[in-house]
Amino acid sequence: MTIAVRPASAFEDVRTLVGPKSPGANVCWCLSYRIPSKLNNELRGPARGEYVAELCRAERAPGVLAYDGGEPVGWAAVAPRSDTSFARSRRIPHIDDLPVWSLWCLRVRPGHRKRGISHALIAGAVEFARAHGAPAIEAYPLDSGGAEVDVTMAYAGIRRNFERAGFVHAADTTSVLAGHPRVLIRLDLR
């Protein structure tokens, strides 16, 4: 298995990873942290997918995709923190004024899990941020202490996977997801 990670500019592949089975469904599309809350609530059904399609056509893709051969098998959302709701978060602190990037969502398709794809996505997101001039990249994963995490709530990632990629603990947060605390971890890219 050779996994390739590329910018998420192919909308149909992004749809495969984060889109709903029913086009009219009001699912996340990985927009919840990317856009202001008001806009997130206003975008309903197909409008959510149309918004993501625009993001995929932008000069800077909304994240990265992992491919096994030509098949899209994983997604990671990554963008400057200033372009996300993390810029205004009271639960996830700012530790300095560095214009960091945020990596906040990892998704691996069922049938492809436990094959190292999340590690490839983290590495690919880091390289994507570096290529766009990010001085550092942050993530806000679950610190599950080794406990099992419900797969639907594991989108934030697991702390140990980021630490394997060289991220270090930068701060505790007051954010909790699926009963587990989230931590702020960072990788300096300078």
PDB file of C-alpha atoms in Angstrom:
ATOM      1  CA  MET A   1       0.000   0.000   0.000  1.00  0.00           C
ATOM      2  CA  THR A   2       1.387   3.366  -1.053  1.00  0.00           C
ATOM      3  CA  ILE A   3      -0.467   6.366   0.300  1.00  0.00           C
ATOM      4  CA  ALA A   4      -0.131   9.684  -1.506  1.00  0.00           C
ATOM      5  CA  VAL A   5      -1.317  12.912   0.107  1.00  0.00           C
ATOM      6  CA  ARG A   6      -2.331  15.820  -2.119  1.00  0.00           C
ATOM      7  CA  PRO A   7      -4.147  19.151  -1.718  1.00  0.00           C
ATOM      8  CA  ALA A   8      -7.917  18.698  -1.502  1.00  0.00           C
ATOM      9  CA  SER A   9      -8.813  20.443  -4.743  1.00  0.00           C
ATOM     10  CA  ALA A  10     -10.893  17.586  -6.221  1.00  0.00           C
ATOM     11  CA  PHE A  11     -14.404  18.285  -4.924  1.00  0.00           C
ATOM     12  CA  GLU A  12     -15.799  14.831  -5.745  1.00  0.00           C
ATOM     13  CA  ASP A  13     -13.023  13.254  -3.674  1.00  0.00           C
ATOM     14  CA  VAL A  14     -13.709  15.638  -0.781  1.00  0.00           C
ATOM     15  CA  ARG A  15     -17.406  14.744  -1.073  1.00  0.00           C
ATOM     16  CA  THR A  16     -16.472  11.062  -0.796  1.00  0.00           C
ATOM     17  CA  LEU A  17     -14.739  11.741   2.514  1.00  0.00           C
ATOM     18  CA  VAL A  18     -16.904  14.371   4.246  1.00  0.00           C
ATOM     19  CA  GLY A  19     -20.120  14.667   2.243  1.00  0.00           C
ATOM     20  CA  PRO A  20     -23.442  13.077   3.175  1.00  0.00           C
ATOM     21  CA  LYS A  21     -24.982  10.027   1.529  1.00  0.00           C
ATOM     22  CA  SER A  22     -28.094  12.113   0.908  1.00  0.00           C
ATOM     23  CA  PRO A  23     -27.360  15.424  -0.898  1.00  0.00           C
ATOM     24  CA  GLY A  24     -29.999  17.250   1.145  1.00  0.00           C
ATOM     25  CA  ALA A  25     -28.577  16.289   4.544  1.00  0.00           C
ATOM     26  CA  ASN A  26     -27.309  18.994   6.864  1.00  0.00           C
ATOM     27  CA  VAL A  27     -24.072  17.317   7.894  1.00  0.00           C
ATOM     28  CA  CYS A  28     -20.834  19.025   8.834  1.00  0.00           C
ATOM     29  CA  TRP A  29     -18.892  18.871   5.522  1.00  0.00           C
ATOM     30  CA  CYS A  30     -16.025  19.881   7.830  1.00  0.00           C
ATOM     31  CA  LEU A  31     -17.330  23.444   7.909  1.00  0.00           C
ATOM     32  CA  SER A  32     -18.150  23.764  11.622  1.00  0.00           C
ATOM     33  CA  TYR A  33     -14.746  25.162  12.605  1.00  0.00           C
ATOM     34  CA  ARG A  34     -13.936  26.697   9.219  1.00  0.00           C
ATOM     35  CA  ILE A  35     -16.703  29.284   8.922  1.00  0.00           C
ATOM     36  CA  PRO A  36     -18.488  31.645  11.306  1.00  0.00           C
ATOM     37  CA  SER A  37     -21.264  30.028  13.334  1.00  0.00           C
ATOM     38  CA  LYS A  38     -23.964  32.191  11.745  1.00  0.00           C
ATOM     39  CA  LEU A  39     -22.994  31.134   8.225  1.00  0.00           C
ATOM     40  CA  ASN A  40     -22.637  27.517   9.344  1.00  0.00           C
ATOM     41  CA  ASN A  41     -26.234  27.606  10.603  1.00  0.00           C
ATOM     42  CA  GLU A  42     -27.523  29.329   7.458  1.00  0.00           C
ATOM     43  CA  LEU A  43     -26.001  26.857   4.996  1.00  0.00           C
ATOM     44  CA  ARG A  44     -28.536  24.046   4.623  1.00  0.00           C
ATOM     45  CA  GLY A  45     -28.571  20.881   2.522  1.00  0.00           C
ATOM     46  CA  PRO A  46     -26.968  21.224  -0.926  1.00  0.00           C
ATOM     47  CA  ALA A  47     -25.709  24.746  -0.116  1.00  0.00           C
ATOM     48  CA  ARG A  48     -23.160  23.172   2.222  1.00  0.00           C
ATOM     49  CA  GLY A  49     -21.678  21.090  -0.583  1.00  0.00           C
ATOM     50  CA  GLU A  50     -21.726  24.069  -2.942  1.00  0.00           C
ATOM     51  CA  TYR A  51     -19.740  26.070  -0.390  1.00  0.00           C
ATOM     52  CA  VAL A  52     -17.142  23.287  -0.119  1.00  0.00           C
ATOM     53  CA  ALA A  53     -16.944  23.053  -3.915  1.00  0.00           C
ATOM     54  CA  GLU A  54     -15.990  26.749  -3.956  1.00  0.00           C
ATOM     55  CA  LEU A  55     -13.319  26.097  -1.339  1.00  0.00           C
ATOM     56  CA  CYS A  56     -11.900  23.312  -3.513  1.00  0.00           C
ATOM     57  CA  ARG A  57     -11.648  25.720  -6.455  1.00  0.00           C
ATOM     58  CA  ALA A  58      -9.834  28.381  -4.413  1.00  0.00           C
ATOM     59  CA  GLU A  59      -6.124  29.039  -4.830  1.00  0.00           C
ATOM     60  CA  ARG A  60      -5.442  27.311  -1.486  1.00  0.00           C
ATOM     61  CA  ALA A  61      -7.280  24.027  -1.002  1.00  0.00           C
ATOM     62  CA  PRO A  62      -9.280  23.529   2.225  1.00  0.00           C
ATOM     63  CA  GLY A  63      -7.075  20.654   3.349  1.00  0.00           C
ATOM     64  CA  VAL A  64      -5.417  17.510   2.084  1.00  0.00           C
ATOM     65  CA  LEU A  65      -6.620  14.132   0.842  1.00  0.00           C
ATOM     66  CA  ALA A  66      -4.929  10.759   1.159  1.00  0.00           C
ATOM     67  CA  TYR A  67      -5.140   8.380  -1.787  1.00  0.00           C
ATOM     68  CA  ASP A  68      -4.522   4.657  -1.996  1.00  0.00           C
ATOM     69  CA  GLY A  69      -3.847   4.356  -5.699  1.00  0.00           C
ATOM     70  CA  GLY A  70      -6.527   6.574  -7.217  1.00  0.00           C
ATOM     71  CA  GLU A  71      -9.028   6.011  -4.413  1.00  0.00           C
ATOM     72  CA  PRO A  72      -9.566   8.814  -1.854  1.00  0.00           C
ATOM     73  CA  VAL A  73      -9.258   7.234   1.596  1.00  0.00           C
ATOM     74  CA  GLY A  74      -8.554  10.100   4.009  1.00  0.00           C
ATOM     75  CA  TRP A  75      -9.129  13.794   4.691  1.00  0.00           C
ATOM     76  CA  ALA A  76      -7.432  16.392   6.892  1.00  0.00           C
ATOM     77  CA  ALA A  77      -8.710  19.951   7.359  1.00  0.00           C
ATOM     78  CA  VAL A  78      -5.919  22.493   7.671  1.00  0.00           C
ATOM     79  CA  ALA A  79      -5.914  26.295   7.370  1.00  0.00           C
ATOM     80  CA  PRO A  80      -4.509  29.375   9.083  1.00  0.00           C
ATOM     81  CA  ARG A  81      -5.951  29.542  12.585  1.00  0.00           C
ATOM     82  CA  SER A  82      -7.003  33.126  11.853  1.00  0.00           C
ATOM     83  CA  ASP A  83      -9.389  31.762   9.184  1.00  0.00           C
ATOM     84  CA  THR A  84     -11.136  29.410  11.628  1.00  0.00           C
ATOM     85  CA  SER A  85     -13.353  29.637  14.690  1.00  0.00           C
ATOM     86  CA  PHE A  86     -10.295  28.641  16.749  1.00  0.00           C
ATOM     87  CA  ALA A  87      -9.199  32.269  16.290  1.00  0.00           C
ATOM     88  CA  ARG A  88     -12.045  33.287  18.609  1.00  0.00           C
ATOM     89  CA  SER A  89     -12.177  30.227  20.863  1.00  0.00           C
ATOM     90  CA  ARG A  90     -12.405  30.689  24.595  1.00  0.00           C
ATOM     91  CA  ARG A  91     -11.782  26.987  25.223  1.00  0.00           C
ATOM     92  CA  ILE A  92      -8.647  26.553  23.126  1.00  0.00           C
ATOM     93  CA  PRO A  93      -6.098  29.192  24.134  1.00  0.00           C
ATOM     94  CA  HIS A  94      -3.748  31.294  22.058  1.00  0.00           C
ATOM     95  CA  ILE A  95      -0.253  30.773  23.388  1.00  0.00           C
ATOM     96  CA  ASP A  96       1.433  33.564  21.430  1.00  0.00           C
ATOM     97  CA  ASP A  97       0.974  35.854  18.432  1.00  0.00           C
ATOM     98  CA  LEU A  98       2.596  33.530  15.892  1.00  0.00           C
ATOM     99  CA  PRO A  99       0.345  33.191  12.794  1.00  0.00           C
ATOM    100  CA  VAL A 100      -0.054  29.437  13.254  1.00  0.00           C
ATOM    101  CA  TRP A 101      -2.104  27.070  11.155  1.00  0.00           C
ATOM    102  CA  SER A 102      -4.707  24.710  12.611  1.00  0.00           C
ATOM    103  CA  LEU A 103      -5.179  21.028  11.807  1.00  0.00           C
ATOM    104  CA  TRP A 104      -8.547  20.118  13.297  1.00  0.00           C
ATOM    105  CA  CYS A 105     -10.123  17.202  11.490  1.00  0.00           C
ATOM    106  CA  LEU A 106      -8.876  13.806  10.346  1.00  0.00           C
ATOM    107  CA  ARG A 107     -11.149  11.327   8.624  1.00  0.00           C
ATOM    108  CA  VAL A 108     -10.256   7.890   7.300  1.00  0.00           C
ATOM    109  CA  ARG A 109     -12.865   5.961   5.352  1.00  0.00           C
ATOM    110  CA  PRO A 110     -14.236   2.749   6.869  1.00  0.00           C
ATOM    111  CA  GLY A 111     -12.412  -0.244   5.460  1.00  0.00           C
ATOM    112  CA  HIS A 112      -9.153   1.719   5.333  1.00  0.00           C
ATOM    113  CA  ARG A 113      -8.564   2.334   9.038  1.00  0.00           C
ATOM    114  CA  LYS A 114      -5.652   0.956  11.066  1.00  0.00           C
ATOM    115  CA  ARG A 115      -3.334   1.178   8.042  1.00  0.00           C
ATOM    116  CA  GLY A 116      -1.348   4.309   8.895  1.00  0.00           C
ATOM    117  CA  ILE A 117      -3.466   6.680   6.844  1.00  0.00           C
ATOM    118  CA  SER A 118      -3.987   9.156   9.692  1.00  0.00           C
ATOM    119  CA  HIS A 119      -0.196   9.365  10.096  1.00  0.00           C
ATOM    120  CA  ALA A 120       0.158  10.093   6.363  1.00  0.00           C
ATOM    121  CA  LEU A 121      -2.580  12.746   6.638  1.00  0.00           C
ATOM    122  CA  ILE A 122      -0.833  14.478   9.540  1.00  0.00           C
ATOM    123  CA  ALA A 123       2.470  14.494   7.627  1.00  0.00           C
ATOM    124  CA  GLY A 124       0.728  15.738   4.486  1.00  0.00           C
ATOM    125  CA  ALA A 125      -1.069  18.521   6.362  1.00  0.00           C
ATOM    126  CA  VAL A 126       2.225  19.617   7.915  1.00  0.00           C
ATOM    127  CA  GLU A 127       3.858  19.783   4.476  1.00  0.00           C
ATOM    128  CA  PHE A 128       0.848  21.640   3.047  1.00  0.00           C
ATOM    129  CA  ALA A 129       1.044  24.256   5.820  1.00  0.00           C
ATOM    130  CA  ARG A 130       4.826  24.547   5.420  1.00  0.00           C
ATOM    131  CA  ALA A 131       4.471  25.024   1.645  1.00  0.00           C
ATOM    132  CA  HIS A 132       2.058  27.897   2.321  1.00  0.00           C
ATOM    133  CA  GLY A 133       4.464  29.650   4.685  1.00  0.00           C
ATOM    134  CA  ALA A 134       3.099  28.537   8.052  1.00  0.00           C
ATOM    135  CA  PRO A 135       5.651  29.151  10.829  1.00  0.00           C
ATOM    136  CA  ALA A 136       3.972  26.491  12.992  1.00  0.00           C
ATOM    137  CA  ILE A 137       0.986  24.178  12.952  1.00  0.00           C
ATOM    138  CA  GLU A 138      -1.308  23.369  15.870  1.00  0.00           C
ATOM    139  CA  ALA A 139      -3.786  20.592  16.506  1.00  0.00           C
ATOM    140  CA  TYR A 140      -6.329  20.095  19.283  1.00  0.00           C
ATOM    141  CA  PRO A 141      -6.556  16.305  19.662  1.00  0.00           C
ATOM    142  CA  LEU A 142      -8.154  14.175  22.312  1.00  0.00           C
ATOM    143  CA  ASP A 143      -5.973  13.117  25.214  1.00  0.00           C
ATOM    144  CA  SER A 144      -7.686   9.789  25.764  1.00  0.00           C
ATOM    145  CA  GLY A 145      -4.948   8.339  27.948  1.00  0.00           C
ATOM    146  CA  GLY A 146      -5.046   5.202  25.823  1.00  0.00           C
ATOM    147  CA  ALA A 147      -8.800   4.675  26.281  1.00  0.00           C
ATOM    148  CA  GLU A 148     -10.911   3.752  23.253  1.00  0.00           C
ATOM    149  CA  VAL A 149     -12.468   6.703  21.473  1.00  0.00           C
ATOM    150  CA  ASP A 150     -15.730   6.458  19.553  1.00  0.00           C
ATOM    151  CA  VAL A 151     -14.708   6.586  15.889  1.00  0.00           C
ATOM    152  CA  THR A 152     -17.286   9.271  15.055  1.00  0.00           C
ATOM    153  CA  MET A 153     -15.776  11.557  17.675  1.00  0.00           C
ATOM    154  CA  ALA A 154     -12.136  10.809  16.870  1.00  0.00           C
ATOM    155  CA  TYR A 155     -12.095  13.427  14.094  1.00  0.00           C
ATOM    156  CA  ALA A 156      -9.955  15.722  16.267  1.00  0.00           C
ATOM    157  CA  GLY A 157      -7.244  13.084  16.290  1.00  0.00           C
ATOM    158  CA  ILE A 158      -5.495  11.330  19.125  1.00  0.00           C
ATOM    159  CA  ARG A 159      -2.649  13.037  20.978  1.00  0.00           C
ATOM    160  CA  ARG A 160      -0.154  10.184  20.624  1.00  0.00           C
ATOM    161  CA  ASN A 161      -0.477  10.174  16.816  1.00  0.00           C
ATOM    162  CA  PHE A 162       0.497  13.842  16.663  1.00  0.00           C
ATOM    163  CA  GLU A 163       3.341  13.330  19.121  1.00  0.00           C
ATOM    164  CA  ARG A 164       4.711  10.598  16.843  1.00  0.00           C
ATOM    165  CA  ALA A 165       4.784  13.259  14.117  1.00  0.00           C
ATOM    166  CA  GLY A 166       6.884  15.593  16.296  1.00  0.00           C
ATOM    167  CA  PHE A 167       4.144  17.796  17.772  1.00  0.00           C
ATOM    168  CA  VAL A 168       4.680  18.815  21.394  1.00  0.00           C
ATOM    169  CA  HIS A 169       2.243  19.757  24.135  1.00  0.00           C
ATOM    170  CA  ALA A 170       1.875  23.532  24.171  1.00  0.00           C
ATOM    171  CA  ALA A 171      -1.135  24.076  26.449  1.00  0.00           C
ATOM    172  CA  ASP A 172      -4.079  22.450  28.115  1.00  0.00           C
ATOM    173  CA  THR A 173      -7.550  23.506  26.994  1.00  0.00           C
ATOM    174  CA  THR A 174     -10.983  23.570  28.593  1.00  0.00           C
ATOM    175  CA  SER A 175     -12.433  21.807  25.552  1.00  0.00           C
ATOM    176  CA  VAL A 176     -13.806  18.283  26.015  1.00  0.00           C
ATOM    177  CA  LEU A 177     -14.889  15.977  23.210  1.00  0.00           C
ATOM    178  CA  ALA A 178     -16.504  12.554  23.682  1.00  0.00           C
ATOM    179  CA  GLY A 179     -15.670  12.735  27.391  1.00  0.00           C
ATOM    180  CA  HIS A 180     -11.946  13.289  26.769  1.00  0.00           C
ATOM    181  CA  PRO A 181     -10.007  16.508  27.279  1.00  0.00           C
ATOM    182  CA  ARG A 182      -8.445  18.142  24.242  1.00  0.00           C
ATOM    183  CA  VAL A 183      -4.911  19.486  24.351  1.00  0.00           C
ATOM    184  CA  LEU A 184      -3.182  22.088  22.222  1.00  0.00           C
ATOM    185  CA  ILE A 185      -0.114  20.618  20.572  1.00  0.00           C
ATOM    186  CA  ARG A 186       2.214  22.363  18.162  1.00  0.00           C
ATOM    187  CA  LEU A 187       4.918  21.668  15.633  1.00  0.00           C
ATOM    188  CA  ASP A 188       7.331  24.494  14.890  1.00  0.00           C
ATOM    189  CA  LEU A 189       8.052  24.740  11.145  1.00  0.00           C
ATOM    190  CA  ARG A 190      10.691  27.487  11.251  1.00  0.00           C
TER     191      ARG A 190
END
